PDB file of C-alpha atoms in Angstrom:
ATOM      1  CA  MET A   1     -32.401   1.779  30.634  1.00 77.00           C
ATOM      2  CA  ASP A   2     -31.522   3.502  33.915  1.00 83.00           C
ATOM      3  CA  VAL A   3     -27.723   3.417  34.072  1.00 89.00           C
ATOM      4  CA  LYS A   4     -26.059   4.615  37.267  1.00 92.00           C
ATOM      5  CA  ILE A   5     -23.742   7.247  35.818  1.00 97.00           C
ATOM      6  CA  GLU A   6     -23.073  10.946  36.438  1.00 97.00           C
ATOM      7  CA  GLU A   7     -26.036  13.072  35.337  1.00 97.00           C
ATOM      8  CA  SER A   8     -24.436  15.065  32.508  1.00 98.00           C
ATOM      9  CA  TRP A   9     -23.190  11.831  30.925  1.00 98.00           C
ATOM     10  CA  LYS A  10     -26.582  10.195  31.442  1.00 97.00           C
ATOM     11  CA  THR A  11     -28.145  13.023  29.443  1.00 97.00           C
ATOM     12  CA  VAL A  12     -25.764  12.925  26.476  1.00 98.00           C
ATOM     13  CA  LEU A  13     -25.527   9.107  26.384  1.00 98.00           C
ATOM     14  CA  GLN A  14     -29.193   8.259  26.907  1.00 97.00           C
ATOM     15  CA  GLN A  15     -29.634   7.249  23.266  1.00 96.00           C
ATOM     16  CA  GLU A  16     -26.752   4.769  23.589  1.00 97.00           C
ATOM     17  CA  PHE A  17     -28.309   3.225  26.685  1.00 97.00           C
ATOM     18  CA  GLU A  18     -31.480   2.523  24.685  1.00 97.00           C
ATOM     19  CA  GLN A  19     -29.666   0.704  21.868  1.00 97.00           C
ATOM     20  CA  PRO A  20     -30.047  -3.102  21.551  1.00 98.00           C
ATOM     21  CA  TYR A  21     -26.277  -3.611  21.755  1.00 98.00           C
ATOM     22  CA  PHE A  22     -26.164  -1.924  25.163  1.00 98.00           C
ATOM     23  CA  THR A  23     -28.958  -4.141  26.479  1.00 97.00           C
ATOM     24  CA  GLU A  24     -27.006  -7.205  25.323  1.00 98.00           C
ATOM     25  CA  LEU A  25     -23.787  -5.819  26.801  1.00 98.00           C
ATOM     26  CA  THR A  26     -25.474  -5.194  30.156  1.00 97.00           C
ATOM     27  CA  SER A  27     -26.792  -8.748  30.243  1.00 97.00           C
ATOM     28  CA  PHE A  28     -23.340 -10.149  29.433  1.00 98.00           C
ATOM     29  CA  VAL A  29     -21.610  -8.024  32.085  1.00 97.00           C
ATOM     30  CA  ARG A  30     -24.145  -8.953  34.773  1.00 97.00           C
ATOM     31  CA  ASP A  31     -23.661 -12.658  34.025  1.00 98.00           C
ATOM     32  CA  GLU A  32     -19.882 -12.250  34.191  1.00 97.00           C
ATOM     33  CA  TYR A  33     -20.001 -10.537  37.590  1.00 97.00           C
ATOM     34  CA  ARG A  34     -22.405 -13.195  38.831  1.00 97.00           C
ATOM     35  CA  ASN A  35     -20.295 -16.152  37.708  1.00 98.00           C
ATOM     36  CA  HIS A  36     -16.666 -14.963  37.685  1.00 97.00           C
ATOM     37  CA  ALA A  37     -14.213 -12.588  39.344  1.00 97.00           C
ATOM     38  CA  VAL A  38     -14.425  -9.419  37.237  1.00 98.00           C
ATOM     39  CA  PHE A  39     -12.631  -6.081  37.494  1.00 97.00           C
ATOM     40  CA  PRO A  40     -13.100  -3.273  38.317  1.00 97.00           C
ATOM     41  CA  PRO A  41     -15.623  -3.577  41.172  1.00 96.00           C
ATOM     42  CA  GLY A  42     -19.126  -3.124  39.791  1.00 95.00           C
ATOM     43  CA  ASN A  43     -19.599   0.273  41.424  1.00 96.00           C
ATOM     44  CA  ALA A  44     -16.436   1.564  39.695  1.00 97.00           C
ATOM     45  CA  ILE A  45     -17.259   0.610  36.073  1.00 98.00           C
ATOM     46  CA  PHE A  46     -18.226   4.199  35.210  1.00 98.00           C
ATOM     47  CA  ASN A  47     -15.706   5.881  37.533  1.00 98.00           C
ATOM     48  CA  ALA A  48     -14.069   7.783  34.648  1.00 98.00           C
ATOM     49  CA  PHE A  49     -17.418   9.448  33.910  1.00 98.00           C
ATOM     50  CA  ASN A  50     -18.533   9.961  37.502  1.00 98.00           C
ATOM     51  CA  LEU A  51     -15.314  11.816  38.382  1.00 98.00           C
ATOM     52  CA  CYS A  52     -15.192  13.906  35.194  1.00 98.00           C
ATOM     53  CA  PRO A  53     -18.576  15.311  34.094  1.00 98.00           C
ATOM     54  CA  PHE A  54     -19.137  15.790  30.366  1.00 98.00           C
ATOM     55  CA  HIS A  55     -19.037  19.591  30.450  1.00 97.00           C
ATOM     56  CA  GLN A  56     -15.695  19.517  32.318  1.00 98.00           C
ATOM     57  CA  VAL A  57     -13.746  17.289  29.893  1.00 98.00           C
ATOM     58  CA  LYS A  58     -10.516  18.994  28.818  1.00 98.00           C
ATOM     59  CA  VAL A  59      -8.278  15.994  28.113  1.00 98.00           C
ATOM     60  CA  VAL A  60      -9.011  12.432  26.988  1.00 98.00           C
ATOM     61  CA  ILE A  61      -6.527   9.596  27.549  1.00 98.00           C
ATOM     62  CA  ILE A  62      -7.499   6.355  25.814  1.00 98.00           C
ATOM     63  CA  GLY A  63      -6.501   2.973  27.212  1.00 97.00           C
ATOM     64  CA  GLN A  64      -7.538  -0.490  26.102  1.00 96.00           C
ATOM     65  CA  ASP A  65      -8.485  -2.873  28.948  1.00 95.00           C
ATOM     66  CA  PRO A  66      -8.762  -2.538  32.724  1.00 97.00           C
ATOM     67  CA  TYR A  67      -5.997  -4.143  34.746  1.00 96.00           C
ATOM     68  CA  HIS A  68      -6.948  -7.765  35.411  1.00 95.00           C
ATOM     69  CA  GLY A  69      -5.110  -8.372  38.707  1.00 92.00           C
ATOM     70  CA  PRO A  70      -6.720  -8.118  42.162  1.00 91.00           C
ATOM     71  CA  GLY A  71      -7.020  -4.629  43.651  1.00 90.00           C
ATOM     72  CA  GLN A  72      -5.657  -2.755  40.644  1.00 95.00           C
ATOM     73  CA  ALA A  73      -8.475  -1.502  38.387  1.00 96.00           C
ATOM     74  CA  HIS A  74     -10.894   1.128  39.636  1.00 97.00           C
ATOM     75  CA  GLY A  75     -12.435   2.472  36.456  1.00 98.00           C
ATOM     76  CA  LEU A  76      -9.711   4.876  35.285  1.00 98.00           C
ATOM     77  CA  CYS A  77      -7.318   3.879  32.509  1.00 98.00           C
ATOM     78  CA  PHE A  78      -3.671   3.466  33.593  1.00 98.00           C
ATOM     79  CA  SER A  79      -4.639   4.216  37.219  1.00 98.00           C
ATOM     80  CA  VAL A  80      -4.353   1.876  40.205  1.00 97.00           C
ATOM     81  CA  GLN A  81      -5.713   2.119  43.705  1.00 94.00           C
ATOM     82  CA  PRO A  82      -3.491   3.480  46.492  1.00 93.00           C
ATOM     83  CA  GLY A  83      -1.170   0.888  47.958  1.00 93.00           C
ATOM     84  CA  VAL A  84      -0.844  -1.040  44.688  1.00 95.00           C
ATOM     85  CA  ASP A  85       2.547  -1.185  42.970  1.00 95.00           C
ATOM     86  CA  PHE A  86       2.861   0.951  39.840  1.00 96.00           C
ATOM     87  CA  PRO A  87       2.275  -1.102  36.688  1.00 96.00           C
ATOM     88  CA  PRO A  88       5.189  -0.597  34.241  1.00 97.00           C
ATOM     89  CA  SER A  89       3.295   1.686  31.835  1.00 97.00           C
ATOM     90  CA  LEU A  90       2.133   3.963  34.649  1.00 98.00           C
ATOM     91  CA  ARG A  91       5.673   4.162  36.031  1.00 98.00           C
ATOM     92  CA  ASN A  92       6.845   5.287  32.579  1.00 98.00           C
ATOM     93  CA  ILE A  93       4.082   7.898  32.396  1.00 98.00           C
ATOM     94  CA  PHE A  94       5.276   9.366  35.695  1.00 98.00           C
ATOM     95  CA  LYS A  95       8.886   9.298  34.455  1.00 98.00           C
ATOM     96  CA  GLU A  96       7.927  11.318  31.367  1.00 98.00           C
ATOM     97  CA  ILE A  97       5.965  13.820  33.460  1.00 98.00           C
ATOM     98  CA  HIS A  98       8.993  14.254  35.691  1.00 98.00           C
ATOM     99  CA  ALA A  99      11.325  14.737  32.705  1.00 98.00           C
ATOM    100  CA  ASP A 100       8.882  17.049  30.918  1.00 98.00           C
ATOM    101  CA  LEU A 101       7.631  19.208  33.785  1.00 98.00           C
ATOM    102  CA  GLY A 102       9.901  18.434  36.733  1.00 98.00           C
ATOM    103  CA  ILE A 103       7.006  17.089  38.797  1.00 97.00           C
ATOM    104  CA  PRO A 104       8.151  14.466  41.338  1.00 97.00           C
ATOM    105  CA  ILE A 105       6.901  10.904  40.917  1.00 96.00           C
ATOM    106  CA  PRO A 106       3.889  10.641  43.247  1.00 97.00           C
ATOM    107  CA  PRO A 107       3.588   8.245  46.192  1.00 95.00           C
ATOM    108  CA  ASN A 108       0.739   6.261  44.621  1.00 96.00           C
ATOM    109  CA  GLY A 109      -0.749   5.507  41.209  1.00 97.00           C
ATOM    110  CA  ASP A 110      -4.280   6.756  41.852  1.00 98.00           C
ATOM    111  CA  LEU A 111      -5.111   9.193  39.028  1.00 98.00           C
ATOM    112  CA  THR A 112      -8.385  10.373  40.564  1.00 98.00           C
ATOM    113  CA  ARG A 113      -6.766  13.810  40.952  1.00 98.00           C
ATOM    114  CA  TRP A 114      -6.409  14.010  37.148  1.00 98.00           C
ATOM    115  CA  ALA A 115     -10.020  12.978  36.551  1.00 98.00           C
ATOM    116  CA  LYS A 116     -11.289  15.675  38.906  1.00 98.00           C
ATOM    117  CA  GLN A 117      -9.405  18.290  36.846  1.00 98.00           C
ATOM    118  CA  GLY A 118     -11.106  17.294  33.586  1.00 98.00           C
ATOM    119  CA  VAL A 119      -9.051  14.338  32.345  1.00 98.00           C
ATOM    120  CA  LEU A 120     -11.328  11.588  31.016  1.00 98.00           C
ATOM    121  CA  LEU A 121      -9.356   8.378  31.658  1.00 98.00           C
ATOM    122  CA  LEU A 122     -11.214   6.168  29.211  1.00 98.00           C
ATOM    123  CA  ASN A 123     -10.565   2.497  28.607  1.00 98.00           C
ATOM    124  CA  ALA A 124     -12.050   1.192  25.356  1.00 98.00           C
ATOM    125  CA  THR A 125     -13.333  -1.836  27.289  1.00 98.00           C
ATOM    126  CA  LEU A 126     -14.650  -1.069  30.757  1.00 98.00           C
ATOM    127  CA  THR A 127     -14.614  -4.543  32.353  1.00 98.00           C
ATOM    128  CA  VAL A 128     -12.408  -7.655  32.262  1.00 98.00           C
ATOM    129  CA  ARG A 129     -12.427 -11.145  33.757  1.00 98.00           C
ATOM    130  CA  ALA A 130      -9.714 -11.709  36.376  1.00 97.00           C
ATOM    131  CA  HIS A 131      -6.363 -12.753  34.903  1.00 96.00           C
ATOM    132  CA  GLN A 132      -7.793 -12.874  31.360  1.00 97.00           C
ATOM    133  CA  ALA A 133      -6.687  -9.806  29.412  1.00 94.00           C
ATOM    134  CA  GLY A 134      -9.065  -8.906  26.603  1.00 95.00           C
ATOM    135  CA  SER A 135     -11.788 -11.248  27.841  1.00 97.00           C
ATOM    136  CA  HIS A 136     -14.543  -8.609  27.537  1.00 98.00           C
ATOM    137  CA  GLN A 137     -13.454  -7.186  24.201  1.00 97.00           C
ATOM    138  CA  LYS A 138     -15.897  -7.231  21.264  1.00 97.00           C
ATOM    139  CA  LYS A 139     -18.911  -7.580  23.549  1.00 97.00           C
ATOM    140  CA  GLY A 140     -20.206  -4.044  22.975  1.00 98.00           C
ATOM    141  CA  TRP A 141     -17.996  -1.889  25.155  1.00 98.00           C
ATOM    142  CA  GLU A 142     -16.021  -0.582  22.179  1.00 98.00           C
ATOM    143  CA  THR A 143     -19.223   0.543  20.473  1.00 98.00           C
ATOM    144  CA  PHE A 144     -20.144   2.453  23.613  1.00 98.00           C
ATOM    145  CA  THR A 145     -16.752   4.077  24.184  1.00 98.00           C
ATOM    146  CA  ASP A 146     -16.436   4.991  20.491  1.00 98.00           C
ATOM    147  CA  ALA A 147     -19.758   6.816  20.893  1.00 98.00           C
ATOM    148  CA  VAL A 148     -18.303   8.629  23.924  1.00 98.00           C
ATOM    149  CA  ILE A 149     -15.284   9.789  21.902  1.00 98.00           C
ATOM    150  CA  LYS A 150     -17.527  10.976  19.047  1.00 98.00           C
ATOM    151  CA  LEU A 151     -19.744  12.924  21.465  1.00 98.00           C
ATOM    152  CA  VAL A 152     -16.794  14.651  23.098  1.00 98.00           C
ATOM    153  CA  SER A 153     -15.408  15.515  19.666  1.00 98.00           C
ATOM    154  CA  ALA A 154     -18.736  16.836  18.381  1.00 98.00           C
ATOM    155  CA  GLN A 155     -20.039  18.712  21.418  1.00 98.00           C
ATOM    156  CA  ARG A 156     -16.915  19.967  23.196  1.00 98.00           C
ATOM    157  CA  GLU A 157     -14.269  22.464  22.034  1.00 97.00           C
ATOM    158  CA  HIS A 158     -10.460  22.441  22.295  1.00 98.00           C
ATOM    159  CA  VAL A 159     -10.047  19.054  23.981  1.00 98.00           C
ATOM    160  CA  VAL A 160      -6.613  17.384  24.032  1.00 98.00           C
ATOM    161  CA  PHE A 161      -6.651  13.711  23.013  1.00 98.00           C
ATOM    162  CA  LEU A 162      -3.585  11.721  24.102  1.00 98.00           C
ATOM    163  CA  LEU A 163      -3.272   8.738  21.767  1.00 98.00           C
ATOM    164  CA  TRP A 164      -0.543   6.392  22.935  1.00 98.00           C
ATOM    165  CA  GLY A 165       0.095   3.280  20.864  1.00 97.00           C
ATOM    166  CA  ALA A 166      -1.499   1.858  17.739  1.00 97.00           C
ATOM    167  CA  TYR A 167      -4.780   0.896  19.399  1.00 96.00           C
ATOM    168  CA  ALA A 168      -5.484   4.381  20.740  1.00 98.00           C
ATOM    169  CA  GLN A 169      -4.374   5.973  17.470  1.00 98.00           C
ATOM    170  CA  GLN A 170      -7.111   4.094  15.601  1.00 98.00           C
ATOM    171  CA  LYS A 171      -9.587   6.288  17.482  1.00 98.00           C
ATOM    172  CA  LYS A 172      -8.411   9.458  15.722  1.00 96.00           C
ATOM    173  CA  LEU A 173     -10.875   8.626  12.940  1.00 97.00           C
ATOM    174  CA  LEU A 174     -13.623   9.499  15.454  1.00 98.00           C
ATOM    175  CA  ILE A 175     -12.174  12.918  16.341  1.00 98.00           C
ATOM    176  CA  ASP A 176     -12.473  16.258  14.539  1.00 98.00           C
ATOM    177  CA  ALA A 177      -8.817  17.325  14.405  1.00 97.00           C
ATOM    178  CA  SER A 178      -9.795  20.800  13.189  1.00 97.00           C
ATOM    179  CA  LYS A 179     -11.093  21.808  16.631  1.00 97.00           C
ATOM    180  CA  HIS A 180      -9.156  19.561  19.019  1.00 98.00           C
ATOM    181  CA  LEU A 181      -5.490  18.734  19.646  1.00 98.00           C
ATOM    182  CA  LEU A 182      -4.391  15.163  18.914  1.00 98.00           C
ATOM    183  CA  LEU A 183      -1.047  14.136  20.426  1.00 98.00           C
ATOM    184  CA  GLU A 184       0.257  10.751  19.285  1.00 98.00           C
ATOM    185  CA  SER A 185       3.212   8.598  20.307  1.00 98.00           C
ATOM    186  CA  VAL A 186       4.107   4.995  20.978  1.00 98.00           C
ATOM    187  CA  HIS A 187       2.643   3.363  24.083  1.00 98.00           C
ATOM    188  CA  PRO A 188       4.302   3.919  27.491  1.00 98.00           C
ATOM    189  CA  SER A 189       4.792   0.149  27.845  1.00 97.00           C
ATOM    190  CA  PRO A 190       8.392  -0.917  28.545  1.00 96.00           C
ATOM    191  CA  LEU A 191       8.310  -2.639  25.143  1.00 94.00           C
ATOM    192  CA  SER A 192       7.987   0.673  23.315  1.00 96.00           C
ATOM    193  CA  ALA A 193       8.492   3.651  25.667  1.00 96.00           C
ATOM    194  CA  SER A 194      12.120   4.193  24.641  1.00 96.00           C
ATOM    195  CA  ARG A 195      11.053   4.445  20.982  1.00 96.00           C
ATOM    196  CA  GLY A 196       9.250   7.748  21.371  1.00 97.00           C
ATOM    197  CA  PHE A 197       7.132   7.926  24.494  1.00 98.00           C
ATOM    198  CA  PHE A 198      10.019   9.225  26.541  1.00 98.00           C
ATOM    199  CA  GLY A 199      10.662  12.740  25.319  1.00 98.00           C
ATOM    200  CA  ASN A 200       7.259  13.221  23.662  1.00 98.00           C
ATOM    201  CA  HIS A 201       6.520  16.259  25.904  1.00 98.00           C
ATOM    202  CA  HIS A 202       2.805  15.531  25.683  1.00 98.00           C
ATOM    203  CA  PHE A 203       2.090  16.856  29.150  1.00 98.00           C
ATOM    204  CA  SER A 204       3.654  20.266  28.586  1.00 98.00           C
ATOM    205  CA  GLN A 205       2.145  20.488  25.080  1.00 98.00           C
ATOM    206  CA  CYS A 206      -1.261  19.662  26.516  1.00 98.00           C
ATOM    207  CA  ASN A 207      -1.007  22.392  29.140  1.00 98.00           C
ATOM    208  CA  GLN A 208       0.232  24.956  26.629  1.00 98.00           C
ATOM    209  CA  TYR A 209      -2.755  24.233  24.383  1.00 98.00           C
ATOM    210  CA  LEU A 210      -5.236  24.436  27.265  1.00 98.00           C
ATOM    211  CA  ALA A 211      -3.770  27.745  28.442  1.00 98.00           C
ATOM    212  CA  ALA A 212      -3.876  29.139  24.902  1.00 98.00           C
ATOM    213  CA  HIS A 213      -7.609  28.402  24.817  1.00 98.00           C
ATOM    214  CA  GLY A 214      -8.440  29.887  28.208  1.00 97.00           C
ATOM    215  CA  GLU A 215      -8.436  26.682  30.247  1.00 97.00           C
ATOM    216  CA  ASN A 216      -6.540  25.972  33.434  1.00 97.00           C
ATOM    217  CA  PRO A 217      -3.622  23.598  32.827  1.00 98.00           C
ATOM    218  CA  ILE A 218      -3.641  20.148  34.419  1.00 98.00           C
ATOM    219  CA  HIS A 219      -1.615  19.642  37.586  1.00 98.00           C
ATOM    220  CA  TRP A 220      -0.079  16.368  36.465  1.00 98.00           C
TER     221      TRP A 220
END
């Protein structure tokens, strides 16, 4: 199957694209876009990959579902398009960055600048029906994104995985902790942020690890 995705990812994921589950997933997603309002826009489904080639991945942040409100999702977990109000979790992420590194809270919630520095902003499910959280779960996306995590773990070195909340932490079973850094905390959601997301210092720890292994730190 010819999937429109950045070339280095196309090479490493070609076997996944040939699997029966991915054919079924593609058929499901096409029907959903044809018959319903679905986010993100079709040309942004693989934005996380297109902005962050495989050989440039330094950090992986794992989310769950795209935002399901109009104009929010654009293919990067936690990120929203310019001009859109910060969702609560993203606001808390910026608050922790400010407390940890002193970086001012930015004017918009578009995390494209992170992706271009090597941060893979990966949702476990890459599409969602409008106003129906979780509507595209268990259709095949998780199989695909689990394969992505395994490939990064197996073929890259010294990657930082930021695992926020119980869902993301389940993915640590896919990661070789002997050659990567796994940073875990509760989710940045307002329901849990005060129980250990605030004060986790993940952003400074990430940059210290990258620098120790000869990589440029991320300008959060």
